[in-house]
PDB file of C-alpha atoms in Angstrom:
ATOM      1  CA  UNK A   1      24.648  31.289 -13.225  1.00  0.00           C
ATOM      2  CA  UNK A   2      22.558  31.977 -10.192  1.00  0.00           C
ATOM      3  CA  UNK A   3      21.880  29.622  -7.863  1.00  0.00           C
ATOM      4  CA  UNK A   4      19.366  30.141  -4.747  1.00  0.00           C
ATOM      5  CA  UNK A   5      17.752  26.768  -4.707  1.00  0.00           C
ATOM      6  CA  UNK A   6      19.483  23.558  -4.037  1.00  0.00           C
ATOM      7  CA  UNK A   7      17.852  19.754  -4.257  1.00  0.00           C
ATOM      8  CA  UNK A   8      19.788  16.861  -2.105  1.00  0.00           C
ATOM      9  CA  UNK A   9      18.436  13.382  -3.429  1.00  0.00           C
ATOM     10  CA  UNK A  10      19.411  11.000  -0.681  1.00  0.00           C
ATOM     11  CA  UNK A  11      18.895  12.071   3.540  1.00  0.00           C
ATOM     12  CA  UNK A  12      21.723   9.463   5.248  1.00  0.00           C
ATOM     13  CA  UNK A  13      24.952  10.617   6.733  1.00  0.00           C
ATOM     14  CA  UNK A  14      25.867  12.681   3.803  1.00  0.00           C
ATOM     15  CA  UNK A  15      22.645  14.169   2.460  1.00  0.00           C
ATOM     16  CA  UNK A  16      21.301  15.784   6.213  1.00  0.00           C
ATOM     17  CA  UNK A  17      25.042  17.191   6.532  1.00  0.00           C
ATOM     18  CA  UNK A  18      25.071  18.782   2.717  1.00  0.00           C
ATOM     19  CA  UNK A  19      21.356  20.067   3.633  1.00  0.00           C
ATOM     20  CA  UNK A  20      22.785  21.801   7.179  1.00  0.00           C
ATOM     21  CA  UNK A  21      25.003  23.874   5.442  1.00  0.00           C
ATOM     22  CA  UNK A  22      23.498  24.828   2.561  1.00  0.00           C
ATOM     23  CA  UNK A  23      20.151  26.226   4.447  1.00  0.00           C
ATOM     24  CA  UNK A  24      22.703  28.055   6.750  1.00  0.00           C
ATOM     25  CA  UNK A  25      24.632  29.825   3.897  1.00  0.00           C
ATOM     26  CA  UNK A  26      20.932  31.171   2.900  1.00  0.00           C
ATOM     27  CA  UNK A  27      19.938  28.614   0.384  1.00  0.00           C
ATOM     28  CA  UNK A  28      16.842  27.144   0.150  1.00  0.00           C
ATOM     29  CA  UNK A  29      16.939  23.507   0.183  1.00  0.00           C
ATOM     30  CA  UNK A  30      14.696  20.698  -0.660  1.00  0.00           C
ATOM     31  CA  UNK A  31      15.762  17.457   0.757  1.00  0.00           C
ATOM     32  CA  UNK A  32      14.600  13.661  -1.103  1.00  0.00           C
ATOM     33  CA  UNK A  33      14.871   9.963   0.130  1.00  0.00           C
ATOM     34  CA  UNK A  34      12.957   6.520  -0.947  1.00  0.00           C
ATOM     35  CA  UNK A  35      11.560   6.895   2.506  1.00  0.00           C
ATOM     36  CA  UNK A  36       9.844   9.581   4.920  1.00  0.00           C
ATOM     37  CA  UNK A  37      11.326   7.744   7.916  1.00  0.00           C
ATOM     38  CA  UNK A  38      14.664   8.889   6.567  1.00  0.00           C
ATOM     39  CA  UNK A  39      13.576  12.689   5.635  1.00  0.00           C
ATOM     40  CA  UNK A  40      12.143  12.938   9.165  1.00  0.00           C
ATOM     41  CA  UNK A  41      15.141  11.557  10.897  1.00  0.00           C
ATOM     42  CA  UNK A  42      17.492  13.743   8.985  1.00  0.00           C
ATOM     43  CA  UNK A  43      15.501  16.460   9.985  1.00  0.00           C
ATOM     44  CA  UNK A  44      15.801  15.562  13.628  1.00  0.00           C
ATOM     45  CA  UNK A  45      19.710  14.993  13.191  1.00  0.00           C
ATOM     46  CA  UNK A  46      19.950  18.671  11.408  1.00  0.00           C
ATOM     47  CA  UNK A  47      17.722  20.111  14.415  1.00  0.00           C
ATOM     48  CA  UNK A  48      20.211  18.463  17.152  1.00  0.00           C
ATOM     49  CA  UNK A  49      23.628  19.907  14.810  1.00  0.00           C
ATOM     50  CA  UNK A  50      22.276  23.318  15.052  1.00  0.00           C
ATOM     51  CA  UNK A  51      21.719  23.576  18.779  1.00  0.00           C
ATOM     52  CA  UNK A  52      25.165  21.887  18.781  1.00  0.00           C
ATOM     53  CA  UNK A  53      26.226  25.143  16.749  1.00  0.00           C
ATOM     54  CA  UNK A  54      24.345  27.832  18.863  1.00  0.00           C
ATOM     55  CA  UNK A  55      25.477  25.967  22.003  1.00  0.00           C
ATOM     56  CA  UNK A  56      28.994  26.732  20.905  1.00  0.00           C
ATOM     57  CA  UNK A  57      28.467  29.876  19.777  1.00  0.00           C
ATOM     58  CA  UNK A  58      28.640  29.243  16.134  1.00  0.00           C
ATOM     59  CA  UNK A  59      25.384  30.881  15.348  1.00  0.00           C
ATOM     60  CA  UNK A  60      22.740  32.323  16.706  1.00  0.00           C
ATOM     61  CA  UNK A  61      19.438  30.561  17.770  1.00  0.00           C
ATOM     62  CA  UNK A  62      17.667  33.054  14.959  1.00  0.00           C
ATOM     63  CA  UNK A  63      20.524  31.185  12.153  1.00  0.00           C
ATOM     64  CA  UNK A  64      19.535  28.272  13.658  1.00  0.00           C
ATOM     65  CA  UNK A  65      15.590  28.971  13.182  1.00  0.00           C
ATOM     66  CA  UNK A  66      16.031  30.399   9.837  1.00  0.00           C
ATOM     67  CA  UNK A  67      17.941  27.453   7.995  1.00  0.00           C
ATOM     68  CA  UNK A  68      15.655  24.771   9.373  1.00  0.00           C
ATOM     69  CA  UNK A  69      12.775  26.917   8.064  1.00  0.00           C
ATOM     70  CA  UNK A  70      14.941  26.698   4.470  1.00  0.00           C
ATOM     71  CA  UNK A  71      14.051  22.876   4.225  1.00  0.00           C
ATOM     72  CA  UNK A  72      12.315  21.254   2.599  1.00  0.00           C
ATOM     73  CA  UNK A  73      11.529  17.535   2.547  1.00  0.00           C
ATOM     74  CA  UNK A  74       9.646  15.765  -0.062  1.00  0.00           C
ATOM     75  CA  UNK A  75       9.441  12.014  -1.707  1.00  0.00           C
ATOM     76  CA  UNK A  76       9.377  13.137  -5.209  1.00  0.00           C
ATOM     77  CA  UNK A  77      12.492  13.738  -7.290  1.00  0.00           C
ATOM     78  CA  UNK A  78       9.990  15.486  -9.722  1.00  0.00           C
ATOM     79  CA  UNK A  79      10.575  18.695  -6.581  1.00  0.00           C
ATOM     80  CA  UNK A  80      14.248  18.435  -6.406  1.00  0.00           C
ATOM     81  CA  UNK A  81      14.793  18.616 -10.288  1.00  0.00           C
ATOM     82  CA  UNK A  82      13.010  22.157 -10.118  1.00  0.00           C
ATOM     83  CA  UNK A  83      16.150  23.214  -8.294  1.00  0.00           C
ATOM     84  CA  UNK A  84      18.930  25.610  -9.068  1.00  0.00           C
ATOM     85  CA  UNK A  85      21.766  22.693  -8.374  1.00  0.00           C
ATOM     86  CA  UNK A  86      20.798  19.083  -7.599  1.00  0.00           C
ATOM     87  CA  UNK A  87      23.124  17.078  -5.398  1.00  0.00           C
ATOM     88  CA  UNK A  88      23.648  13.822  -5.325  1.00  0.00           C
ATOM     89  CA  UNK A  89      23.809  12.226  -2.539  1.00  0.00           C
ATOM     90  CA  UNK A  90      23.072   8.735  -2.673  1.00  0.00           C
ATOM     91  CA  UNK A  91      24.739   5.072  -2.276  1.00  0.00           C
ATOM     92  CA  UNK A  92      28.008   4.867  -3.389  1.00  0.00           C
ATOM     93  CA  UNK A  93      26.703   2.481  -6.240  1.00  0.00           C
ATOM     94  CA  UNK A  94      27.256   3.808  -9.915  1.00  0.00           C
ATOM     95  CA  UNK A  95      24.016   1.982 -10.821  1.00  0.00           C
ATOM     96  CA  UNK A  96      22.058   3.506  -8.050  1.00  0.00           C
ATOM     97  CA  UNK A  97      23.401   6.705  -8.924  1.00  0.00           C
ATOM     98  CA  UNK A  98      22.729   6.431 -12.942  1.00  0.00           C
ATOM     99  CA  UNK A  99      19.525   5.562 -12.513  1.00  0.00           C
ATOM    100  CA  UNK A 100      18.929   8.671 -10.245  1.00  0.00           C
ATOM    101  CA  UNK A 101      19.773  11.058 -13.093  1.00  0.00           C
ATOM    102  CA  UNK A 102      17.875   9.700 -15.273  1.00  0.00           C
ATOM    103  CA  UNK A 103      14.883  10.021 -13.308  1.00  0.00           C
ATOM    104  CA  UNK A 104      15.699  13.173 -13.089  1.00  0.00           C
ATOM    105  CA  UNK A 105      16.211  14.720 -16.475  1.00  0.00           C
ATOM    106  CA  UNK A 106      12.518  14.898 -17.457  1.00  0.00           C
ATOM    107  CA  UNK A 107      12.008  17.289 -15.010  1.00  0.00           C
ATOM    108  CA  UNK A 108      15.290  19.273 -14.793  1.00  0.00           C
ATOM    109  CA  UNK A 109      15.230  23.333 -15.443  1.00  0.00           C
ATOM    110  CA  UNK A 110      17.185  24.112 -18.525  1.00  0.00           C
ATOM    111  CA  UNK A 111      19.437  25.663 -16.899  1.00  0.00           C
ATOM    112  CA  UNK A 112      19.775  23.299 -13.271  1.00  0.00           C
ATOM    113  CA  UNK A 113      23.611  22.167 -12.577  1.00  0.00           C
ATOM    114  CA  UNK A 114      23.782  18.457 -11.903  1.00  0.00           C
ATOM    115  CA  UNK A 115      26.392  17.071  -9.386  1.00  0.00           C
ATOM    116  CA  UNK A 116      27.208  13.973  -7.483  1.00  0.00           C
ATOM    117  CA  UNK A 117      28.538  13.412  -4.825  1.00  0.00           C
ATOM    118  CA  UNK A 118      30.274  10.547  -5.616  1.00  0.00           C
ATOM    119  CA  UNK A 119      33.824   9.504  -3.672  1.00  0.00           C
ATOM    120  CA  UNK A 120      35.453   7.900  -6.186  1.00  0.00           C
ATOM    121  CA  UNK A 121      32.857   6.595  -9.439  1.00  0.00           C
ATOM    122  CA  UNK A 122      33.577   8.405 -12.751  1.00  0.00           C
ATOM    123  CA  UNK A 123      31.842  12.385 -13.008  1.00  0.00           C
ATOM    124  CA  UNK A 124      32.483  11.791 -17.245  1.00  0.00           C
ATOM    125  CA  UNK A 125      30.415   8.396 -17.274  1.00  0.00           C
ATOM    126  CA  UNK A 126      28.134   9.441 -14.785  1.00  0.00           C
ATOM    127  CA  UNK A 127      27.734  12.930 -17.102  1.00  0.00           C
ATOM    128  CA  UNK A 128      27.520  11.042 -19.957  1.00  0.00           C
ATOM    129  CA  UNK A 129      24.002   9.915 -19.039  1.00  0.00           C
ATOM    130  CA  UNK A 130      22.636  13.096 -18.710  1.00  0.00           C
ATOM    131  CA  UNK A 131      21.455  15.347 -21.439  1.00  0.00           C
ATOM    132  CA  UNK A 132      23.972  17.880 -19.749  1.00  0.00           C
ATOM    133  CA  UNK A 133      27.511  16.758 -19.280  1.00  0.00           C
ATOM    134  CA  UNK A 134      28.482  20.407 -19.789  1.00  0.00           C
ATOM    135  CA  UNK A 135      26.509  21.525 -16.997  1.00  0.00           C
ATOM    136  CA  UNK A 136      27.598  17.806 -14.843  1.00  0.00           C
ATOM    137  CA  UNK A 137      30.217  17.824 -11.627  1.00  0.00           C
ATOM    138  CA  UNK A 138      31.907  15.838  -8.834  1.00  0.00           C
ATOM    139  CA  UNK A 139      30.856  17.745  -5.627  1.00  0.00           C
ATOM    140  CA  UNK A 140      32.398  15.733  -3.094  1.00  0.00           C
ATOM    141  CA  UNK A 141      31.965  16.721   0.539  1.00  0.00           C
ATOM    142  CA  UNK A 142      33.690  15.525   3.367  1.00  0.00           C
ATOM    143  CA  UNK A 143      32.099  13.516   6.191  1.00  0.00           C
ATOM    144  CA  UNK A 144      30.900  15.323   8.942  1.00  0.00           C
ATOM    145  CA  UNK A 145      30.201  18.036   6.436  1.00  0.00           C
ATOM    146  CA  UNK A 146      29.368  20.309   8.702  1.00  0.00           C
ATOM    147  CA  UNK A 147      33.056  20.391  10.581  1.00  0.00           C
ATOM    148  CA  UNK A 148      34.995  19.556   7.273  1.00  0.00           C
ATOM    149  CA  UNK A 149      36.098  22.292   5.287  1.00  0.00           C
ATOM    150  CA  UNK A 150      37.114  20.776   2.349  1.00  0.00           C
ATOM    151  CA  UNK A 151      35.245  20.372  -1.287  1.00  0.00           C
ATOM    152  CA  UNK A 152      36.652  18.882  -3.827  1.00  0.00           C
ATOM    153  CA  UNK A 153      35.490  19.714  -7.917  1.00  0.00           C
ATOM    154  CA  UNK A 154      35.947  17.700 -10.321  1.00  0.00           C
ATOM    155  CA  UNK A 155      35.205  18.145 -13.612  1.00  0.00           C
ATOM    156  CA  UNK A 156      34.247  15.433 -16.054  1.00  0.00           C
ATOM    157  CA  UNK A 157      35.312  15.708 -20.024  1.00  0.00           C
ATOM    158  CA  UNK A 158      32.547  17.929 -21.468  1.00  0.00           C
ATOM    159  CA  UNK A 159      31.874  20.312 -17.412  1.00  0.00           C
ATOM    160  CA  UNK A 160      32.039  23.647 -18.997  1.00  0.00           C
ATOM    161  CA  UNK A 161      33.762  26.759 -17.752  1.00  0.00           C
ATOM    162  CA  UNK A 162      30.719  28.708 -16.495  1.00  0.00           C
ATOM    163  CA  UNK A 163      29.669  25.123 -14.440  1.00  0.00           C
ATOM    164  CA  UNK A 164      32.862  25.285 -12.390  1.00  0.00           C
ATOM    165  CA  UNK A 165      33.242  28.828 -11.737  1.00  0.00           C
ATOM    166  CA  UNK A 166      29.492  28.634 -10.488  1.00  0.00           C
ATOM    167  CA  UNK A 167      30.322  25.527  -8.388  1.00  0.00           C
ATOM    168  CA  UNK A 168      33.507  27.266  -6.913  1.00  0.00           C
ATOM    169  CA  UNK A 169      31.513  30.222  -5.903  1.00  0.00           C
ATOM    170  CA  UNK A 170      29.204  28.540  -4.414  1.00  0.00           C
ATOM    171  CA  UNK A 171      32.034  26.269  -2.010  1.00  0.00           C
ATOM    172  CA  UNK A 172      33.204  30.064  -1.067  1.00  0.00           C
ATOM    173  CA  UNK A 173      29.650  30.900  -0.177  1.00  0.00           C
ATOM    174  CA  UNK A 174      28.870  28.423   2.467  1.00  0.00           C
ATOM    175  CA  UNK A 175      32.206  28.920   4.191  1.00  0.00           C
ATOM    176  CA  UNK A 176      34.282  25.937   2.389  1.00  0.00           C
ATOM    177  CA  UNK A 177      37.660  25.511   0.389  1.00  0.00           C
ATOM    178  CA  UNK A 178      37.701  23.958  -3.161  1.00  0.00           C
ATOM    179  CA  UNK A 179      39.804  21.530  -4.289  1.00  0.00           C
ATOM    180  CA  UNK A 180      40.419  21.130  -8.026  1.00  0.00           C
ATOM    181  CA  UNK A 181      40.748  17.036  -8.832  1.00  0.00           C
ATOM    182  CA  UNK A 182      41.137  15.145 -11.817  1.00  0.00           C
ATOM    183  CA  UNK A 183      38.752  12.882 -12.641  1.00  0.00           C
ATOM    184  CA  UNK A 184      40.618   9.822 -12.105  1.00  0.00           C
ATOM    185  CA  UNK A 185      39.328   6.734  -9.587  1.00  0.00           C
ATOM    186  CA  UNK A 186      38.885   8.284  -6.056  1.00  0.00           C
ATOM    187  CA  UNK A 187      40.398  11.565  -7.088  1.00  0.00           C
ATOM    188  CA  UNK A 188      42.885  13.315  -4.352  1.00  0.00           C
ATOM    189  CA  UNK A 189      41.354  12.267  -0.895  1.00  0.00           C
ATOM    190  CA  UNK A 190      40.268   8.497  -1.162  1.00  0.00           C
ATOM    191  CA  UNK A 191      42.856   7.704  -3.931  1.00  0.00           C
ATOM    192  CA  UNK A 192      45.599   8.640  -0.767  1.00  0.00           C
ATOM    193  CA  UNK A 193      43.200   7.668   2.525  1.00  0.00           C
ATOM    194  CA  UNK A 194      41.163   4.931   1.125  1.00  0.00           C
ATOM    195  CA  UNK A 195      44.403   2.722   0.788  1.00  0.00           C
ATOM    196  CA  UNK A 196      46.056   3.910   3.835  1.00  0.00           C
ATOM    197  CA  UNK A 197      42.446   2.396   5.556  1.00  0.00           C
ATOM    198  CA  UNK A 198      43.147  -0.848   3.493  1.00  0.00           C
ATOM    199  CA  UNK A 199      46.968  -1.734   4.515  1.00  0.00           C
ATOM    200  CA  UNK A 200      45.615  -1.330   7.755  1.00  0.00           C
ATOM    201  CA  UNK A 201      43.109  -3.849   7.593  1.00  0.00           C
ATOM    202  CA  UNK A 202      45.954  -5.860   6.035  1.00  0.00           C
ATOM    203  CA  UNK A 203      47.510  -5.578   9.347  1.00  0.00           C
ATOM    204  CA  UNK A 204      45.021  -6.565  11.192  1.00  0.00           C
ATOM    205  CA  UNK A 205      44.440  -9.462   8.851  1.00  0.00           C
ATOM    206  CA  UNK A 206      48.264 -10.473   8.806  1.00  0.00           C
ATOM    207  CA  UNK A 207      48.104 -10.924  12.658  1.00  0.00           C
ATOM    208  CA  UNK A 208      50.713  -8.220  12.684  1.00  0.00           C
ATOM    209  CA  UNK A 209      48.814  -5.670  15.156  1.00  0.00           C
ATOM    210  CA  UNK A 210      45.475  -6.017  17.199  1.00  0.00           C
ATOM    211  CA  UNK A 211      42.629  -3.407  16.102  1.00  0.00           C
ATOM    212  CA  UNK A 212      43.195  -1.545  19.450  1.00  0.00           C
ATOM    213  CA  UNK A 213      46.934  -1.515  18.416  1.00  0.00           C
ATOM    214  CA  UNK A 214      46.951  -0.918  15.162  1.00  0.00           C
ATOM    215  CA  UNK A 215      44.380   2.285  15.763  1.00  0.00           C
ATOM    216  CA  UNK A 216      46.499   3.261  18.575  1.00  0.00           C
ATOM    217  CA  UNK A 217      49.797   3.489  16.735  1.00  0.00           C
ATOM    218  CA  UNK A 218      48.790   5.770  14.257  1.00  0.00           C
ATOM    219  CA  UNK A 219      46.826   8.044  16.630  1.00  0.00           C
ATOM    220  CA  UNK A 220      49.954   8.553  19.215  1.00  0.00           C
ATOM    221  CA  UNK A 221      52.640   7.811  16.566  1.00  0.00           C
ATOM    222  CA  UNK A 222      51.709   9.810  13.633  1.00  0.00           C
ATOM    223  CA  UNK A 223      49.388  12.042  15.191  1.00  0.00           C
ATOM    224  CA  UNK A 224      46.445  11.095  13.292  1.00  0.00           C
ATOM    225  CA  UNK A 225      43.313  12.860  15.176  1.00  0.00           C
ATOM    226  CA  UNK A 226      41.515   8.723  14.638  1.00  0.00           C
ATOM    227  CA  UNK A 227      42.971   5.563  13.915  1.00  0.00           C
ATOM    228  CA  UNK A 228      42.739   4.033  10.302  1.00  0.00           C
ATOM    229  CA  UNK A 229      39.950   1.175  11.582  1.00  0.00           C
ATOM    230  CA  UNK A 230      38.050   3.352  13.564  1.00  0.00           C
ATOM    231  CA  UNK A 231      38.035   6.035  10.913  1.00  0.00           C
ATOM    232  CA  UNK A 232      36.658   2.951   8.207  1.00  0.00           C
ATOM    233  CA  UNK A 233      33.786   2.235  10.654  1.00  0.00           C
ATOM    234  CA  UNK A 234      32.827   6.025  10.676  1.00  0.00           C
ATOM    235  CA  UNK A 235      32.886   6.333   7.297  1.00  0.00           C
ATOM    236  CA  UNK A 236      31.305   3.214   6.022  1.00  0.00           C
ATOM    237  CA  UNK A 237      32.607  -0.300   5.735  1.00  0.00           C
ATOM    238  CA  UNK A 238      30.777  -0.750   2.699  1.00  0.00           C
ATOM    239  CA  UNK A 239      31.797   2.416   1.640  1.00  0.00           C
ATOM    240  CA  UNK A 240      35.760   1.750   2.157  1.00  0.00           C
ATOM    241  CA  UNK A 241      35.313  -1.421  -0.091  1.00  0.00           C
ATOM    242  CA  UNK A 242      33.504   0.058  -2.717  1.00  0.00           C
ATOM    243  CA  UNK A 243      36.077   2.746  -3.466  1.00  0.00           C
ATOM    244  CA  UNK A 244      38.689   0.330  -3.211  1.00  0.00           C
ATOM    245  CA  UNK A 245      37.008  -2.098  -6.142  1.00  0.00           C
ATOM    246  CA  UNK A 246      37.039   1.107  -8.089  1.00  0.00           C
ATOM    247  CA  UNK A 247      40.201   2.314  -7.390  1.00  0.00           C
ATOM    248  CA  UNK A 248      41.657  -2.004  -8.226  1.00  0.00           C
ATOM    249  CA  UNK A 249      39.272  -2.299 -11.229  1.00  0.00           C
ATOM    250  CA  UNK A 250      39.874   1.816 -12.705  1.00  0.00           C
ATOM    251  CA  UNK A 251      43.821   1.461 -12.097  1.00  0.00           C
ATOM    252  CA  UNK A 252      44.239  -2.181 -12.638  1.00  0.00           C
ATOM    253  CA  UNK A 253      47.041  -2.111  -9.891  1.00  0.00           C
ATOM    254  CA  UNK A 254      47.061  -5.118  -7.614  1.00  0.00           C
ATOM    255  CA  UNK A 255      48.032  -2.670  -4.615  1.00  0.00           C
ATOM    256  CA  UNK A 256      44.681  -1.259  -4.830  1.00  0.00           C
ATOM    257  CA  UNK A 257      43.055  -4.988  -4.035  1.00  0.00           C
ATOM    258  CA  UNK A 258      40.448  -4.989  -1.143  1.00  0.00           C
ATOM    259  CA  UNK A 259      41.856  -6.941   1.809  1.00  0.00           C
ATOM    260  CA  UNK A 260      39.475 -10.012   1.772  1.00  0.00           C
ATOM    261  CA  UNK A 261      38.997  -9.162   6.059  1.00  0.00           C
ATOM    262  CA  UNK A 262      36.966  -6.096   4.788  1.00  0.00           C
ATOM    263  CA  UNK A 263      35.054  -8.110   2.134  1.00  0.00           C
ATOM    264  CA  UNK A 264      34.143 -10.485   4.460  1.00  0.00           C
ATOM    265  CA  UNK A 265      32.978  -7.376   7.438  1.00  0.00           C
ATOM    266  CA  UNK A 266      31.016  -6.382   4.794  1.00  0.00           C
ATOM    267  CA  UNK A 267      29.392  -9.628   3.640  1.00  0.00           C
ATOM    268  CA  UNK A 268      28.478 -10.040   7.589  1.00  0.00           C
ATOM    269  CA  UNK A 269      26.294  -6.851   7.684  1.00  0.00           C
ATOM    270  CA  UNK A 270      29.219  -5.485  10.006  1.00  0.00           C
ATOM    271  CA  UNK A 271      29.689  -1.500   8.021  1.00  0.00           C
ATOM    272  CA  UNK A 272      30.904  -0.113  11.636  1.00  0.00           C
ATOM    273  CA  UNK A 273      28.700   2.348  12.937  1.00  0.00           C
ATOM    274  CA  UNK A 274      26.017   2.909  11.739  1.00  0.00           C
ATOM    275  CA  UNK A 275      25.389  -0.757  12.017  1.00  0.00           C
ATOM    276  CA  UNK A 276      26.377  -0.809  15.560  1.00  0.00           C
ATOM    277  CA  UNK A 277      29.479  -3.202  14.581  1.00  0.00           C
ATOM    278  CA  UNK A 278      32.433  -3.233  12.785  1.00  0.00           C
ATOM    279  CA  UNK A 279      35.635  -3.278  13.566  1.00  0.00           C
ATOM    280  CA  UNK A 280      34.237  -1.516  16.999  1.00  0.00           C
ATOM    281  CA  UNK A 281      31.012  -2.841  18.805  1.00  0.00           C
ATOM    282  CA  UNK A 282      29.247   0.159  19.333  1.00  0.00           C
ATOM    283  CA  UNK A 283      26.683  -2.030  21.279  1.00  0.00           C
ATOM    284  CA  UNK A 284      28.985  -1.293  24.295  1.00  0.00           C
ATOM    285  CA  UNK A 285      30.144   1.714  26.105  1.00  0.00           C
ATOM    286  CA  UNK A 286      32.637   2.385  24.923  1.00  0.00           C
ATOM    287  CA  UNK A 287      33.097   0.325  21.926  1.00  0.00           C
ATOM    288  CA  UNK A 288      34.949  -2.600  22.363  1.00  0.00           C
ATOM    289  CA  UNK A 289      37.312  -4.399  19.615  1.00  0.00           C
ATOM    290  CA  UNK A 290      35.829  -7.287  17.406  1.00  0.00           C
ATOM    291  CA  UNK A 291      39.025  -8.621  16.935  1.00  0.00           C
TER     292      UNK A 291
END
């Protein structure tokens, strides 16, 4: 399978990173959202990472110029289906993400791969909704994707052999390492961080540590490069709780229950930072605990 073209439906925090590295690598890339605010500021974010890059001698300003001329933008999913691979990167919301692909399959190439990528929701249900489950992935990426190195694959029930060999030469191609995972709730990373993030919260919620404390702790005691509630607001208080209510409801173990402290962060509006609070307030300078 050849793949030179590559559609990204969704431009947040995931999408613009997925998009950086692809158009780098030499793909071309078209990039979709609900909304052209979103395409336009992922744009600008992509623009800032690659002067980042040349600043630090990463690449060269002619890289640089060259992947941003690889993107495209657009509104329509009807562009990104006529893609080589399509990418999912949407909501973590197994609705949302259903109702994606099949918007999609009218328009889909015979031969496009589909992939999401999802952090912990089923690739064989997902696939299963598609008129291609044989030709259907987990992609998952890791947040900031342009530092992180890993990707892990994970094949659903029917994801052929031709699907993941393609998939794993494409990882090697933009300068990552694969990981092979099952496809079981959260699959390797979140099934071991996502409840790490969790008994933390737990520990806040207990009374038995302070946020500052708590993050502290495991930064200078266990070397961790960021603490467990600073790492949640990075990645998505929202986020953190959905994967745990798969990981409780797909494993039916009551040590994968959601603290109720990060239910209730979430039903506040508080999803860390990109909300400007959460269990930091990024309002201030620096962020400040809210508890």
């Amino acid at each position: 399978m050849s793949i030179t073209t590559v559609g990204i439906v969704g431009a947040g925090q995931m999408g613009n990173g997925i998009a950086h590295v692809f158009a780098v690598a030499g793909y071309d890339v078209v990039m979709s959202d609900i909304s052209q605010e979103a395409l336009d500021k992922a744009v600008a974010l992509i623009d800032r990472n690659l002067e980042r890059q040349v600043s630090r001698g990463k690449i060269s300003a002619e890289t640089k110029a060259a992947a941003l001329g690889r993107i495209r933008t657009t509104l329509s999913l009807v562009d990104v289906a006529q893609t080589d691979l399509v990418i999912e990167a949407a909501t973590e919301r197994e609705t949302v993400k259903q109702a994606i692909f099949e918007d999609l399959q009218p328009h889909l190439k015979p031969h496009t791969i589909l992939t999401s990528n999802t952090s912990s929701i089923s690739i064989t249900r997902l696939a299963s909704r598609t008129d291609r489950p044989e030709r259907f992935m987990g992609f998952h990426f890791m947040n900031p994707v342009p530092v992180m190195q890993l990707v892990e694959l994970i094949r659903g029930i029917a994801t052929d052999e031709p699907t993941y060999k393609a998939l794993h030469e494409v990882v090697e191609k933009i300068g990552k390492t694969a990981a092979s995972a099952e496809d079981f709730p959260a699959f390797i990373v979140n099934r071991i961080l996502m409840p790490m993030i969790n008994e933390a919260v737990y520990t806040l919620y207990e009374g038995v540590g302070n946020v500052r404390s708590i993050d502290q702790s495991l930064k200078l005691g266990a070397n961790h490069p960021m603490g467990p509630l600073e790492l949640a607001d990075f990645i998505g208080l929202d986020t953190c709780l959905a994967i745990m209510n798969v990981l409780h409801e797909g494993l039916g173990d009551t040590k994968y229950r959601p603290c109720p402290l990060l239910s209730k962060y979430v039903e506040a509006g508080w999803l860390g930072r990109k909300t400007q609070r959460g269990f930091y307030d990024y309002r201030e300078d620096p962020p400040v605990p809210t508890r």
